Amino acid sequence: MTVMPSFPQAREHSSLARAGAVLTIDLAAIAANWRALAARVGPSRCGAVVKADAYGLGAEHVAPVLAAAGCDTFFVAHLDEAIALRRVLPGPLRIAVLHGPLPGTEAEFLAHDILPVLNSPEQVAGFSRHAAVLGRRLRAIVQTDSGMSRFGLSRPELERLLAGDALQGLDLVLHMSHLACADEPGHGANAAQRQVFLDAVARLPGVPASLSASSGIFLGADFHFDLVRPGAALYGLAPQPGMANALRPVVRLEGRVLQLREVPSATAVGYGHTARTAGKARLATVGVGYADGFLRSLSNAGAAWRGGVRLPVIGRISMDSIVIDVSALPEGTLSPGDAVDLIGPEQDVDALARAAGTIGYEILTSLGARYLRRYVHH
Ligand SMILES: Cc1ncc(COP(=O)(O)O)c(C=O)c1O
């Protein structure tokens, strides 16, 4: 069944009437996705990655819904994200900062009950010194690098720390690493990283282990360890590119038609005159642009949809608007104020990302601040 984009309450609801575009975020779908992933990995536990404002969807809305679904471990990138999240996630829910402590911020981790992910010898030493100053053991997560060369202790660094006393003052509650190529199941790096991680896990016996994010979950139980850390899959992105997506879609983006025009054949459209109509055409100007995260790479490449009909972008994406060719719609069926789907049943986030030459992560985390956001709970 095709669901027509529409704004049924637009006349009654003034903010909806004013909105150039409406972003609808299905919180129930996010909770359902978390439950599906948790069921898949059980008895391993399932955390949630809510960094970058829950991938652009609003961490303060998303995280409490995940907590209500049963999630007790949340990951963000920066300490400030964690402090903001603590306001909506009471203890004992765990909030971890993937980037670890910048020098001098150790006390703030404790003040807000935030777990640092200690990635380097310097971060371990700094947190350990803080434990010594306080005269008590401090809880922390440690990350080892299993083959991504981004965050985490190398094996020699881990050995040096084990030989010294820097880890003594720390109560390690998790040992994590991160896969570089999990979205390519056949990539040799997956098994290689798992083996490197297993060897490191053996050097920290008794410390729960975590290797996989969304795609790694689908590499099988060997990759689940004690805790998985999905982000993308919670938000409906396909964890296995090229395969059917079992997760529920979370986001719908509807753009508003601002103006309609009929033009003759060979009419130039938009900045730079990069496109001309192939024949007589009906064009609609829609109120989203690259300032809203409707990426400029969608110029002459992306499309909107309405009632199952594809409406291609013609010309360049402007800052606040796009022009789409609506000739395929029956005449008189589209009016100013009507909605077209930019992300919806016919075009999910991953499909829009492919048209833009990027990945769904970038589309979600670029979603604009100007959209009217609607959160639905059913
Ligand atoms: C260390 C770490 N764990 C987990 C995730 C979540 O990954 P995904 O969104 O692919 O599930 C990320 C995302 O970048 C990450 O950096």
mmCIF file of C-alpha atoms and ligand atoms in Angstrom:
data_model
loop_
_atom_site.group_PDB
_atom_site.id
_atom_site.type_symbol
_atom_site.label_atom_id
_atom_site.label_comp_id
_atom_site.label_asym_id
_atom_site.label_seq_id
_atom_site.Cartn_x
_atom_site.Cartn_y
_atom_site.Cartn_z
ATOM 1 C CA MET A 1 0.000 0.000 0.000
ATOM 2 C CA THR A 2 1.292 3.453 -0.818
ATOM 3 C CA VAL A 3 0.933 6.022 1.916
ATOM 4 C CA MET A 4 0.635 9.491 0.457
ATOM 5 C CA PRO A 5 2.747 12.094 2.181
ATOM 6 C CA SER A 6 0.416 14.617 3.676
ATOM 7 C CA PHE A 7 -0.039 17.152 6.394
ATOM 8 C CA PRO A 8 -3.617 16.456 7.472
ATOM 9 C CA GLN A 9 -3.587 18.775 10.484
ATOM 10 C CA ALA A 10 -1.704 21.577 8.710
ATOM 11 C CA ARG A 11 -4.530 24.073 8.826
ATOM 12 C CA GLU A 12 -5.261 23.513 12.519
ATOM 13 C CA HIS A 13 -1.651 23.348 13.670
ATOM 14 C CA SER A 14 0.215 26.540 12.934
ATOM 15 C CA SER A 15 3.779 25.209 13.337
ATOM 16 C CA LEU A 16 2.924 22.462 10.860
ATOM 17 C CA ALA A 17 1.392 25.006 8.520
ATOM 18 C CA ARG A 18 4.630 27.011 8.626
ATOM 19 C CA ALA A 19 7.010 24.065 8.205
ATOM 20 C CA GLY A 20 9.055 23.850 5.009
ATOM 21 C CA ALA A 21 9.651 20.199 5.783
ATOM 22 C CA VAL A 22 8.612 17.728 8.466
ATOM 23 C CA LEU A 23 10.844 15.046 9.946
ATOM 24 C CA THR A 24 8.947 12.228 11.641
ATOM 25 C CA ILE A 25 10.949 9.977 13.965
ATOM 26 C CA ASP A 26 9.359 6.694 15.010
ATOM 27 C CA LEU A 27 10.563 6.030 18.554
ATOM 28 C CA ALA A 28 8.592 2.784 18.762
ATOM 29 C CA ALA A 29 10.515 1.507 15.731
ATOM 30 C CA ILE A 30 13.824 2.375 17.439
ATOM 31 C CA ALA A 31 12.738 0.424 20.542
ATOM 32 C CA ALA A 32 11.595 -2.494 18.365
ATOM 33 C CA ASN A 33 14.939 -2.498 16.541
ATOM 34 C CA TRP A 34 16.809 -2.568 19.857
ATOM 35 C CA ARG A 35 14.662 -5.465 21.074
ATOM 36 C CA ALA A 36 15.236 -7.380 17.824
ATOM 37 C CA LEU A 37 19.015 -6.919 18.087
ATOM 38 C CA ALA A 38 19.004 -7.831 21.799
ATOM 39 C CA ALA A 39 17.062 -11.008 21.005
ATOM 40 C CA ARG A 40 19.484 -11.868 18.198
ATOM 41 C CA VAL A 41 22.591 -11.584 20.402
ATOM 42 C CA GLY A 42 21.191 -13.017 23.642
ATOM 43 C CA PRO A 43 22.592 -14.126 26.070
ATOM 44 C CA SER A 44 25.111 -11.414 25.152
ATOM 45 C CA ARG A 45 23.900 -7.961 26.158
ATOM 46 C CA CYS A 46 22.953 -5.150 23.819
ATOM 47 C CA GLY A 47 24.000 -1.550 24.444
ATOM 48 C CA ALA A 48 23.190 1.475 22.294
ATOM 49 C CA VAL A 49 25.317 4.076 20.551
ATOM 50 C CA VAL A 50 23.629 7.477 20.818
ATOM 51 C CA LYS A 51 26.507 9.774 19.871
ATOM 52 C CA ALA A 52 26.026 12.693 17.483
ATOM 53 C CA ASP A 53 22.606 13.319 19.055
ATOM 54 C CA ALA A 54 21.530 9.711 18.418
ATOM 55 C CA TYR A 55 22.718 9.946 14.798
ATOM 56 C CA GLY A 56 20.823 13.193 14.335
ATOM 57 C CA LEU A 57 17.510 11.906 15.673
ATOM 58 C CA GLY A 58 17.559 13.517 19.135
ATOM 59 C CA ALA A 59 19.368 11.677 21.952
ATOM 60 C CA GLU A 60 17.157 13.167 24.644
ATOM 61 C CA HIS A 61 14.130 11.520 23.002
ATOM 62 C CA VAL A 62 15.796 8.321 21.849
ATOM 63 C CA ALA A 63 17.848 7.315 24.914
ATOM 64 C CA PRO A 64 14.978 7.178 27.456
ATOM 65 C CA VAL A 65 12.947 5.049 25.027
ATOM 66 C CA LEU A 66 15.877 2.635 24.709
ATOM 67 C CA ALA A 67 16.278 2.574 28.485
ATOM 68 C CA ALA A 68 12.582 1.724 28.844
ATOM 69 C CA ALA A 69 13.100 -1.126 26.347
ATOM 70 C CA GLY A 70 15.812 -2.549 28.616
ATOM 71 C CA CYS A 71 19.075 -0.993 27.411
ATOM 72 C CA ASP A 72 21.451 -0.162 30.278
ATOM 73 C CA THR A 73 24.689 0.862 28.496
ATOM 74 C CA PHE A 74 24.939 3.932 26.266
ATOM 75 C CA PHE A 75 27.896 5.190 24.248
ATOM 76 C CA VAL A 76 28.621 8.743 23.104
ATOM 77 C CA ALA A 77 31.778 10.256 21.629
ATOM 78 C CA HIS A 78 32.332 13.386 23.747
ATOM 79 C CA LEU A 79 32.144 14.139 27.463
ATOM 80 C CA ASP A 80 29.723 17.020 26.844
ATOM 81 C CA GLU A 81 27.366 14.623 25.057
ATOM 82 C CA ALA A 82 27.553 12.329 28.078
ATOM 83 C CA ILE A 83 26.854 15.124 30.568
ATOM 84 C CA ALA A 84 23.794 16.185 28.539
ATOM 85 C CA LEU A 85 22.621 12.569 28.364
ATOM 86 C CA ARG A 86 22.980 12.095 32.126
ATOM 87 C CA ARG A 87 20.138 14.606 32.568
ATOM 88 C CA VAL A 88 17.712 12.181 30.903
ATOM 89 C CA LEU A 89 19.356 8.880 31.920
ATOM 90 C CA PRO A 90 19.591 8.447 35.672
ATOM 91 C CA GLY A 91 22.126 6.110 37.265
ATOM 92 C CA PRO A 92 22.726 3.197 37.396
ATOM 93 C CA LEU A 93 22.329 3.341 33.592
ATOM 94 C CA ARG A 94 25.861 3.374 32.203
ATOM 95 C CA ILE A 95 27.055 6.172 29.918
ATOM 96 C CA ALA A 96 30.463 5.742 28.286
ATOM 97 C CA VAL A 97 32.577 8.287 26.383
ATOM 98 C CA LEU A 98 34.253 6.619 23.412
ATOM 99 C CA HIS A 99 36.892 9.325 23.035
ATOM 100 C CA GLY A 100 38.041 8.943 26.626
ATOM 101 C CA PRO A 101 39.179 11.773 28.900
ATOM 102 C CA LEU A 102 40.987 14.797 27.547
ATOM 103 C CA PRO A 103 43.741 15.828 29.984
ATOM 104 C CA GLY A 104 42.276 17.493 33.066
ATOM 105 C CA THR A 105 38.699 16.254 32.636
ATOM 106 C CA GLU A 106 38.972 13.157 34.850
ATOM 107 C CA ALA A 107 37.104 14.729 37.783
ATOM 108 C CA GLU A 108 34.153 15.598 35.548
ATOM 109 C CA PHE A 109 33.738 11.964 34.567
ATOM 110 C CA LEU A 110 33.267 11.130 38.227
ATOM 111 C CA ALA A 111 31.089 14.142 38.990
ATOM 112 C CA HIS A 112 28.568 13.018 36.367
ATOM 113 C CA ASP A 113 29.032 9.270 36.837
ATOM 114 C CA ILE A 114 30.368 8.806 33.294
ATOM 115 C CA LEU A 115 32.611 5.906 32.256
ATOM 116 C CA PRO A 116 35.679 6.821 30.205
ATOM 117 C CA VAL A 117 36.864 4.562 27.399
ATOM 118 C CA LEU A 118 40.630 4.620 27.956
ATOM 119 C CA ASN A 119 42.227 4.408 24.532
ATOM 120 C CA SER A 120 45.881 5.277 25.009
ATOM 121 C CA PRO A 121 48.663 4.818 27.586
ATOM 122 C CA GLU A 122 48.296 8.538 28.389
ATOM 123 C CA GLN A 123 44.563 8.194 29.117
ATOM 124 C CA VAL A 124 45.177 5.118 31.287
ATOM 125 C CA ALA A 125 47.941 6.911 33.184
ATOM 126 C CA GLY A 126 45.824 10.048 33.684
ATOM 127 C CA PHE A 127 42.837 8.165 35.029
ATOM 128 C CA SER A 128 45.035 5.949 37.156
ATOM 129 C CA ARG A 129 46.757 9.021 38.669
ATOM 130 C CA HIS A 130 43.323 10.419 39.457
ATOM 131 C CA ALA A 131 42.435 7.155 41.233
ATOM 132 C CA ALA A 132 45.624 7.456 43.297
ATOM 133 C CA VAL A 133 44.831 11.072 44.223
ATOM 134 C CA LEU A 134 41.349 10.026 45.375
ATOM 135 C CA GLY A 135 42.711 6.942 47.088
ATOM 136 C CA ARG A 136 40.167 4.586 45.541
ATOM 137 C CA ARG A 137 39.714 2.387 42.507
ATOM 138 C CA LEU A 138 37.871 3.962 39.584
ATOM 139 C CA ARG A 139 35.597 2.209 37.094
ATOM 140 C CA ALA A 140 36.656 2.493 33.470
ATOM 141 C CA ILE A 141 36.447 0.840 30.068
ATOM 142 C CA VAL A 142 39.615 -0.005 28.188
ATOM 143 C CA GLN A 143 39.883 -0.204 24.405
ATOM 144 C CA THR A 144 42.519 -2.213 22.555
ATOM 145 C CA ASP A 145 43.175 -1.794 18.846
ATOM 146 C CA SER A 146 42.540 -5.018 16.944
ATOM 147 C CA GLY A 147 43.387 -3.628 13.514
ATOM 148 C CA MET A 148 41.773 -0.286 12.761
ATOM 149 C CA SER A 149 44.580 2.043 13.887
ATOM 150 C CA ARG A 150 42.158 4.631 15.187
ATOM 151 C CA PHE A 151 41.473 4.250 18.917
ATOM 152 C CA GLY A 152 42.837 1.819 21.467
ATOM 153 C CA LEU A 153 45.983 0.393 22.978
ATOM 154 C CA SER A 154 48.314 -1.548 20.727
ATOM 155 C CA ARG A 155 49.324 -4.978 21.985
ATOM 156 C CA PRO A 156 52.804 -3.792 23.109
ATOM 157 C CA GLU A 157 51.172 -0.865 24.940
ATOM 158 C CA LEU A 158 48.806 -3.268 26.714
ATOM 159 C CA GLU A 159 51.743 -5.487 27.691
ATOM 160 C CA ARG A 160 53.680 -2.522 29.080
ATOM 161 C CA LEU A 161 50.652 -1.470 31.143
ATOM 162 C CA LEU A 162 50.188 -5.023 32.444
ATOM 163 C CA ALA A 163 53.852 -5.106 33.439
ATOM 164 C CA GLY A 164 53.530 -1.817 35.351
ATOM 165 C CA ASP A 165 51.002 -0.705 37.949
ATOM 166 C CA ALA A 166 48.874 1.804 35.991
ATOM 167 C CA LEU A 167 45.967 -0.617 35.664
ATOM 168 C CA GLN A 168 46.024 -1.442 39.384
ATOM 169 C CA GLY A 169 43.936 1.542 40.414
ATOM 170 C CA LEU A 170 41.281 0.811 37.814
ATOM 171 C CA ASP A 171 38.249 -1.400 37.988
ATOM 172 C CA LEU A 172 37.832 -2.398 34.334
ATOM 173 C CA VAL A 173 34.134 -2.968 33.617
ATOM 174 C CA LEU A 174 34.526 -3.555 29.857
ATOM 175 C CA HIS A 175 37.256 -4.321 27.333
ATOM 176 C CA MET A 176 36.284 -3.188 23.843
ATOM 177 C CA SER A 177 37.612 -3.004 20.312
ATOM 178 C CA HIS A 178 36.050 -2.021 16.986
ATOM 179 C CA LEU A 179 35.778 -3.738 13.595
ATOM 180 C CA ALA A 180 36.842 -1.823 10.478
ATOM 181 C CA CYS A 181 35.171 -3.933 7.767
ATOM 182 C CA ALA A 182 32.137 -5.569 9.414
ATOM 183 C CA ASP A 183 29.810 -4.385 6.630
ATOM 184 C CA GLU A 184 31.769 -6.670 4.254
ATOM 185 C CA PRO A 185 31.134 -10.142 5.697
ATOM 186 C CA GLY A 186 33.692 -11.756 3.383
ATOM 187 C CA HIS A 187 36.495 -9.354 4.324
ATOM 188 C CA GLY A 188 39.472 -11.138 5.835
ATOM 189 C CA ALA A 189 39.976 -8.346 8.373
ATOM 190 C CA ASN A 190 36.928 -9.534 10.345
ATOM 191 C CA ALA A 191 38.387 -12.890 11.368
ATOM 192 C CA ALA A 192 41.840 -11.324 11.776
ATOM 193 C CA GLN A 193 40.555 -8.599 14.110
ATOM 194 C CA ARG A 194 38.537 -11.132 16.092
ATOM 195 C CA GLN A 195 41.677 -13.229 16.661
ATOM 196 C CA VAL A 196 43.740 -10.207 17.737
ATOM 197 C CA PHE A 197 40.933 -9.220 20.107
ATOM 198 C CA LEU A 198 40.630 -12.773 21.522
ATOM 199 C CA ASP A 199 44.347 -12.717 22.317
ATOM 200 C CA ALA A 200 43.978 -9.367 24.081
ATOM 201 C CA VAL A 201 40.874 -10.570 25.946
ATOM 202 C CA ALA A 202 42.938 -13.455 27.314
ATOM 203 C CA ARG A 203 45.351 -10.894 28.815
ATOM 204 C CA LEU A 204 42.514 -9.254 30.777
ATOM 205 C CA PRO A 205 40.701 -12.273 32.196
ATOM 206 C CA GLY A 206 37.393 -11.635 33.905
ATOM 207 C CA VAL A 207 36.796 -8.323 32.107
ATOM 208 C CA PRO A 208 33.613 -8.430 29.941
ATOM 209 C CA ALA A 209 34.396 -7.962 26.243
ATOM 210 C CA SER A 210 32.744 -6.044 23.372
ATOM 211 C CA LEU A 211 33.763 -6.062 19.705
ATOM 212 C CA SER A 212 30.762 -5.581 17.442
ATOM 213 C CA ALA A 213 28.568 -2.697 16.348
ATOM 214 C CA SER A 214 25.545 -3.073 14.006
ATOM 215 C CA SER A 215 27.164 -4.961 11.139
ATOM 216 C CA GLY A 216 29.354 -7.095 13.386
ATOM 217 C CA ILE A 217 26.227 -8.460 15.070
ATOM 218 C CA PHE A 218 25.324 -10.061 11.733
ATOM 219 C CA LEU A 219 28.732 -11.756 11.388
ATOM 220 C CA GLY A 220 27.469 -14.353 13.854
ATOM 221 C CA ALA A 221 27.645 -15.353 17.502
ATOM 222 C CA ASP A 222 31.462 -15.582 17.417
ATOM 223 C CA PHE A 223 31.490 -11.808 17.157
ATOM 224 C CA HIS A 224 29.030 -11.081 19.970
ATOM 225 C CA PHE A 225 31.251 -11.516 23.068
ATOM 226 C CA ASP A 226 29.563 -10.086 26.209
ATOM 227 C CA LEU A 227 28.124 -6.828 24.832
ATOM 228 C CA VAL A 228 27.341 -5.423 21.386
ATOM 229 C CA ARG A 229 27.219 -1.701 20.570
ATOM 230 C CA PRO A 230 24.788 -0.999 17.722
ATOM 231 C CA GLY A 231 24.033 2.482 16.504
ATOM 232 C CA ALA A 232 23.019 2.513 12.817
ATOM 233 C CA ALA A 233 20.758 -0.543 12.975
ATOM 234 C CA LEU A 234 18.743 0.999 15.806
ATOM 235 C CA TYR A 235 17.962 3.895 13.499
ATOM 236 C CA GLY A 236 16.852 1.618 10.659
ATOM 237 C CA LEU A 237 19.989 1.605 8.503
ATOM 238 C CA ALA A 238 20.726 -1.717 6.794
ATOM 239 C CA PRO A 239 23.530 -3.492 8.692
ATOM 240 C CA GLN A 240 24.284 -5.791 5.747
ATOM 241 C CA PRO A 241 24.548 -3.649 2.605
ATOM 242 C CA GLY A 242 23.001 -5.320 -0.418
ATOM 243 C CA MET A 243 20.825 -7.626 1.673
ATOM 244 C CA ALA A 244 17.205 -7.271 2.802
ATOM 245 C CA ASN A 245 16.936 -4.997 5.822
ATOM 246 C CA ALA A 246 15.100 -6.746 8.661
ATOM 247 C CA LEU A 247 15.020 -3.611 10.789
ATOM 248 C CA ARG A 248 12.120 -1.200 10.943
ATOM 249 C CA PRO A 249 12.415 2.161 9.196
ATOM 250 C CA VAL A 250 12.593 5.009 11.678
ATOM 251 C CA VAL A 251 12.651 8.240 9.694
ATOM 252 C CA ARG A 252 10.265 9.943 7.309
ATOM 253 C CA LEU A 253 11.120 13.277 5.724
ATOM 254 C CA GLU A 254 8.373 15.188 3.908
ATOM 255 C CA GLY A 255 9.160 18.360 1.983
ATOM 256 C CA ARG A 256 6.637 21.035 1.235
ATOM 257 C CA VAL A 257 5.786 22.183 -2.302
ATOM 258 C CA LEU A 258 6.225 25.964 -2.404
ATOM 259 C CA GLN A 259 5.631 26.759 -6.065
ATOM 260 C CA LEU A 260 4.543 25.000 -9.265
ATOM 261 C CA ARG A 261 5.250 26.013 -12.861
ATOM 262 C CA GLU A 262 4.812 24.705 -16.382
ATOM 263 C CA VAL A 263 7.761 25.204 -18.688
ATOM 264 C CA PRO A 264 8.493 24.489 -22.348
ATOM 265 C CA SER A 265 11.077 22.025 -23.599
ATOM 266 C CA ALA A 266 14.764 22.912 -23.067
ATOM 267 C CA THR A 267 14.090 25.229 -20.118
ATOM 268 C CA ALA A 268 17.174 25.695 -17.941
ATOM 269 C CA VAL A 269 16.699 24.987 -14.235
ATOM 270 C CA GLY A 270 18.612 26.148 -11.181
ATOM 271 C CA TYR A 271 22.073 27.532 -10.447
ATOM 272 C CA GLY A 272 24.597 27.028 -13.211
ATOM 273 C CA HIS A 273 21.920 25.891 -15.643
ATOM 274 C CA THR A 274 23.191 22.333 -15.171
ATOM 275 C CA ALA A 275 19.888 20.858 -16.391
ATOM 276 C CA ARG A 276 17.309 21.566 -19.086
ATOM 277 C CA THR A 277 13.885 20.012 -19.406
ATOM 278 C CA ALA A 278 13.712 17.237 -21.986
ATOM 279 C CA GLY A 279 10.223 18.258 -23.064
ATOM 280 C CA LYS A 280 7.354 20.372 -21.836
ATOM 281 C CA ALA A 281 7.407 19.849 -18.077
ATOM 282 C CA ARG A 282 5.715 20.655 -14.794
ATOM 283 C CA LEU A 283 8.183 21.618 -12.068
ATOM 284 C CA ALA A 284 7.750 21.990 -8.319
ATOM 285 C CA THR A 285 9.984 23.913 -5.946
ATOM 286 C CA VAL A 286 10.290 22.178 -2.551
ATOM 287 C CA GLY A 287 11.478 23.779 0.699
ATOM 288 C CA VAL A 288 14.562 21.770 1.596
ATOM 289 C CA GLY A 289 18.152 22.337 0.559
ATOM 290 C CA TYR A 290 21.716 21.535 1.410
ATOM 291 C CA ALA A 291 21.475 23.679 4.545
ATOM 292 C CA ASP A 292 19.005 21.050 5.775
ATOM 293 C CA GLY A 293 21.279 18.128 4.967
ATOM 294 C CA PHE A 294 19.689 17.456 1.594
ATOM 295 C CA LEU A 295 23.163 17.072 0.184
ATOM 296 C CA ARG A 296 24.317 19.064 -2.827
ATOM 297 C CA SER A 297 25.579 15.822 -4.369
ATOM 298 C CA LEU A 298 21.882 15.020 -4.987
ATOM 299 C CA SER A 299 21.911 17.685 -7.732
ATOM 300 C CA ASN A 300 20.427 16.073 -10.864
ATOM 301 C CA ALA A 301 20.651 12.721 -9.020
ATOM 302 C CA GLY A 302 18.135 12.465 -6.195
ATOM 303 C CA ALA A 303 14.384 12.219 -6.292
ATOM 304 C CA ALA A 304 11.256 12.835 -4.266
ATOM 305 C CA TRP A 305 8.281 10.479 -4.253
ATOM 306 C CA ARG A 306 4.542 10.921 -4.040
ATOM 307 C CA GLY A 307 1.953 8.165 -4.234
ATOM 308 C CA GLY A 308 4.436 5.679 -5.656
ATOM 309 C CA VAL A 309 5.594 8.080 -8.382
ATOM 310 C CA ARG A 310 9.256 9.041 -8.639
ATOM 311 C CA LEU A 311 9.820 12.776 -9.067
ATOM 312 C CA PRO A 312 13.457 13.413 -10.064
ATOM 313 C CA VAL A 313 15.500 16.334 -8.821
ATOM 314 C CA ILE A 314 16.270 18.627 -11.747
ATOM 315 C CA GLY A 315 19.175 21.038 -11.517
ATOM 316 C CA ARG A 316 21.344 21.852 -8.554
ATOM 317 C CA ILE A 317 20.298 21.593 -4.907
ATOM 318 C CA SER A 318 20.107 25.149 -3.523
ATOM 319 C CA MET A 319 20.702 26.113 0.101
ATOM 320 C CA ASP A 320 16.999 26.102 1.029
ATOM 321 C CA SER A 321 15.200 24.565 -1.942
ATOM 322 C CA ILE A 322 15.211 21.981 -4.692
ATOM 323 C CA VAL A 323 13.318 21.729 -7.959
ATOM 324 C CA ILE A 324 11.708 18.405 -8.869
ATOM 325 C CA ASP A 325 10.081 17.340 -12.121
ATOM 326 C CA VAL A 326 6.495 16.410 -11.280
ATOM 327 C CA SER A 327 5.355 15.804 -14.871
ATOM 328 C CA ALA A 328 4.707 12.122 -14.049
ATOM 329 C CA LEU A 329 1.896 13.070 -11.654
ATOM 330 C CA PRO A 330 -1.596 13.565 -13.087
ATOM 331 C CA GLU A 331 -2.197 17.255 -13.747
ATOM 332 C CA GLY A 332 -3.897 19.100 -10.913
ATOM 333 C CA THR A 333 -2.971 16.573 -8.234
ATOM 334 C CA LEU A 334 -0.246 18.660 -6.602
ATOM 335 C CA SER A 335 -0.749 22.088 -5.027
ATOM 336 C CA PRO A 336 1.418 24.484 -3.018
ATOM 337 C CA GLY A 337 1.554 23.251 0.586
ATOM 338 C CA ASP A 338 1.321 19.583 -0.404
ATOM 339 C CA ALA A 339 4.013 17.159 0.728
ATOM 340 C CA VAL A 340 6.430 14.981 -1.174
ATOM 341 C CA ASP A 341 8.481 12.223 0.438
ATOM 342 C CA LEU A 342 12.224 12.690 0.510
ATOM 343 C CA ILE A 343 12.755 9.813 2.924
ATOM 344 C CA GLY A 344 9.813 7.445 3.156
ATOM 345 C CA PRO A 345 8.291 4.149 2.103
ATOM 346 C CA GLU A 346 9.630 4.323 -1.472
ATOM 347 C CA GLN A 347 13.059 5.727 -0.637
ATOM 348 C CA ASP A 348 14.703 4.829 2.646
ATOM 349 C CA VAL A 349 17.745 6.547 4.144
ATOM 350 C CA ASP A 350 20.128 4.061 2.533
ATOM 351 C CA ALA A 351 18.573 4.632 -0.909
ATOM 352 C CA LEU A 352 18.859 8.405 -0.569
ATOM 353 C CA ALA A 353 22.471 7.944 0.560
ATOM 354 C CA ARG A 354 23.269 5.833 -2.518
ATOM 355 C CA ALA A 355 21.821 8.560 -4.763
ATOM 356 C CA ALA A 356 24.001 11.106 -2.953
ATOM 357 C CA GLY A 357 27.115 8.955 -3.210
ATOM 358 C CA THR A 358 27.440 8.584 0.548
ATOM 359 C CA ILE A 359 26.307 6.356 3.427
ATOM 360 C CA GLY A 360 23.124 6.449 5.499
ATOM 361 C CA TYR A 361 25.136 7.540 8.550
ATOM 362 C CA GLU A 362 26.021 10.814 6.836
ATOM 363 C CA ILE A 363 22.439 11.442 5.728
ATOM 364 C CA LEU A 364 21.093 10.902 9.265
ATOM 365 C CA THR A 365 23.759 12.933 11.058
ATOM 366 C CA SER A 366 23.290 15.780 8.557
ATOM 367 C CA LEU A 367 19.516 16.045 9.069
ATOM 368 C CA GLY A 368 18.717 19.690 9.427
ATOM 369 C CA ALA A 369 17.898 21.741 12.491
ATOM 370 C CA ARG A 370 15.148 23.615 10.597
ATOM 371 C CA TYR A 371 12.841 20.652 10.134
ATOM 372 C CA LEU A 372 9.705 20.499 12.198
ATOM 373 C CA ARG A 373 10.348 17.311 14.173
ATOM 374 C CA ARG A 374 7.539 14.990 15.118
ATOM 375 C CA TYR A 375 8.210 12.089 17.476
ATOM 376 C CA VAL A 376 5.757 9.216 17.281
ATOM 377 C CA HIS A 377 5.506 6.493 19.910
ATOM 378 C CA HIS A 378 3.358 3.867 18.174
HETATM 379 C C1 LIG B 1 33.466 2.400 18.816
HETATM 380 C C2 LIG B 1 32.131 2.348 18.163
HETATM 381 N N1 LIG B 1 31.246 1.423 18.566
HETATM 382 C C3 LIG B 1 30.023 1.334 17.997
HETATM 383 C C4 LIG B 1 29.644 2.177 16.977
HETATM 384 C C5 LIG B 1 28.291 2.029 16.338
HETATM 385 O O1 LIG B 1 28.448 1.634 15.008
HETATM 386 P P1 LIG B 1 27.184 1.371 14.064
HETATM 387 O O2 LIG B 1 26.486 2.682 13.938
HETATM 388 O O3 LIG B 1 27.776 0.908 12.787
HETATM 389 O O4 LIG B 1 26.344 0.352 14.739
HETATM 390 C C6 LIG B 1 30.538 3.145 16.529
HETATM 391 C C7 LIG B 1 30.139 4.054 15.437
HETATM 392 O O5 LIG B 1 30.866 4.709 14.799
HETATM 393 C C8 LIG B 1 31.813 3.236 17.141
HETATM 394 O O6 LIG B 1 32.700 4.146 16.740
#
